[in-house]
Coordinates of C-alpha atoms in Angstrom, one line a residue:
X1 CA -20.4 36.1 -47.5
X2 CA -23.0 37.8 -46.7
X3 CA -22.1 42.0 -46.3
X4 CA -24.7 43.9 -44.1
X5 CA -25.3 47.6 -43.7
X6 CA -27.0 49.7 -41.3
X7 CA -29.8 52.9 -41.6
X8 CA -32.0 54.7 -39.3
X9 CA -30.9 55.0 -36.5
X10 CA -30.7 58.6 -34.7
X11 CA -31.8 61.1 -32.3
X12 CA -35.8 60.4 -30.9
X13 CA -37.9 61.4 -27.8
X14 CA -38.7 59.0 -25.6
X15 CA -42.5 57.6 -27.1
X16 CA -41.1 58.4 -30.3
X17 CA -40.6 55.5 -33.3
X18 CA -37.6 55.0 -35.2
X19 CA -38.0 52.3 -38.6
X20 CA -34.2 51.0 -38.5
X21 CA -33.2 48.9 -42.2
X22 CA -30.2 46.8 -42.9
X23 CA -29.5 45.9 -46.7
X24 CA -27.5 42.6 -47.5
X25 CA -25.9 41.9 -50.4
X26 CA -23.2 38.8 -51.5
X27 CA -25.1 35.9 -51.2
X28 CA -28.9 35.0 -51.7
X29 CA -31.3 36.3 -48.6
X30 CA -33.5 34.3 -48.1
X31 CA -31.6 31.4 -47.2
X32 CA -30.9 33.5 -44.3
X33 CA -32.2 34.1 -40.6
X34 CA -32.0 37.7 -39.7
X35 CA -31.9 39.2 -36.3
X36 CA -31.0 42.7 -34.7
X37 CA -29.1 43.0 -31.6
X38 CA -27.9 45.9 -29.3
X39 CA -25.8 47.0 -27.2
X40 CA -25.5 49.9 -24.0
X41 CA -22.3 50.5 -23.1
X42 CA -20.5 48.5 -20.2
X43 CA -22.9 46.2 -21.3
X44 CA -23.2 42.6 -23.4
X45 CA -24.9 43.0 -26.7
X46 CA -28.6 41.2 -26.2
X47 CA -30.8 39.7 -28.7
X48 CA -33.7 42.0 -29.9
X49 CA -35.4 40.2 -32.9
X50 CA -35.2 37.5 -35.2
X51 CA -37.3 36.6 -38.6
X52 CA -36.6 33.7 -40.3
X53 CA -35.2 33.3 -44.0
X54 CA -38.1 30.8 -45.4
X55 CA -41.3 31.6 -43.5
X56 CA -41.1 34.8 -41.6
X57 CA -41.8 33.2 -38.3
X58 CA -40.6 35.8 -35.8
X59 CA -39.2 35.9 -32.1
X60 CA -38.8 39.5 -30.4
X61 CA -37.0 39.6 -26.9
X62 CA -40.0 40.4 -24.1
X63 CA -38.3 43.9 -22.8
X64 CA -39.8 45.0 -26.9
X65 CA -42.5 42.7 -26.9
X66 CA -45.6 44.9 -28.2
X67 CA -43.4 47.7 -29.6
X68 CA -40.6 46.7 -31.8
X69 CA -41.5 44.3 -35.0
X70 CA -39.3 42.8 -37.3
X71 CA -39.9 42.6 -40.9
X72 CA -38.3 41.0 -44.2
X73 CA -38.2 41.6 -47.7
X74 CA -36.6 39.4 -50.0
X75 CA -37.3 41.0 -53.6
X76 CA -35.1 43.9 -52.0
X77 CA -32.5 42.1 -49.8
X78 CA -33.7 44.4 -46.5
X79 CA -34.7 43.6 -43.0
X80 CA -36.4 46.3 -40.9
X81 CA -37.0 46.8 -37.1
X82 CA -39.9 49.3 -36.7
X83 CA -39.3 50.9 -33.2
X84 CA -42.4 52.1 -31.4
X85 CA -43.1 54.4 -28.2
X86 CA -39.0 54.3 -27.8
X87 CA -37.9 54.8 -23.8
X88 CA -34.4 55.7 -22.7
X89 CA -33.3 52.3 -22.4
X90 CA -33.8 51.0 -25.9
X91 CA -30.6 53.6 -26.6
X92 CA -27.7 51.7 -27.9
X93 CA -26.2 50.4 -30.7
X94 CA -28.3 48.1 -32.8
X95 CA -26.3 45.3 -35.3
X96 CA -28.2 43.8 -38.0
X97 CA -27.0 40.3 -38.4
X98 CA -27.3 36.5 -40.9
X99 CA -27.5 33.8 -39.8
X100 CA -27.6 30.3 -42.3
X101 CA -28.9 28.4 -39.5
X102 CA -31.7 31.0 -39.1
X103 CA -34.0 29.4 -42.2
X104 CA -36.7 28.0 -40.1
X105 CA -36.8 28.4 -36.5
X106 CA -35.8 31.8 -35.5
X107 CA -32.4 32.8 -33.4
X108 CA -32.2 34.0 -30.9
X109 CA -28.3 33.0 -30.4
X110 CA -25.2 35.3 -30.6
X111 CA -23.6 32.3 -32.1
X112 CA -25.4 31.9 -34.7
X113 CA -25.0 34.6 -36.5
X114 CA -22.0 34.4 -38.6
X115 CA -22.4 38.0 -40.4
X116 CA -23.0 41.3 -38.6
X117 CA -23.3 44.4 -39.9
X118 CA -20.8 48.0 -38.3
X119 CA -24.6 48.9 -36.1
X120 CA -26.7 52.4 -36.1
X121 CA -26.7 54.6 -33.3
X122 CA -30.2 54.9 -31.5
X123 CA -30.5 57.4 -28.4
X124 CA -33.4 58.1 -26.6
X125 CA -33.7 61.2 -24.4
X126 CA -36.3 61.4 -21.8

């Protein structure tokens, strides 16, 4: 079992930055690939970024490439999502997730993730 708690969401103007954090507990953190997903009102939950447990390889969806960076600190059991140059279309609830199959290769499918946090709201005003 893995428990995940997100933090760092909020309201920001377009062009601004936010840094989301996800604190994990309950299991060996480095055994899990970690991902960030987001869900806007009326839309399905979509992949944003992921990072492997062992090598730190990352994958980022095209719409945020060059603006968002995922990182992890295995010593502190945390994963971060640095979001720069935010746009109104980035407004969503952001979820942290853990995948036992993401040790070597970044996972981008929701189906690969077994543990989810409660989410943190990110609102970008124009």
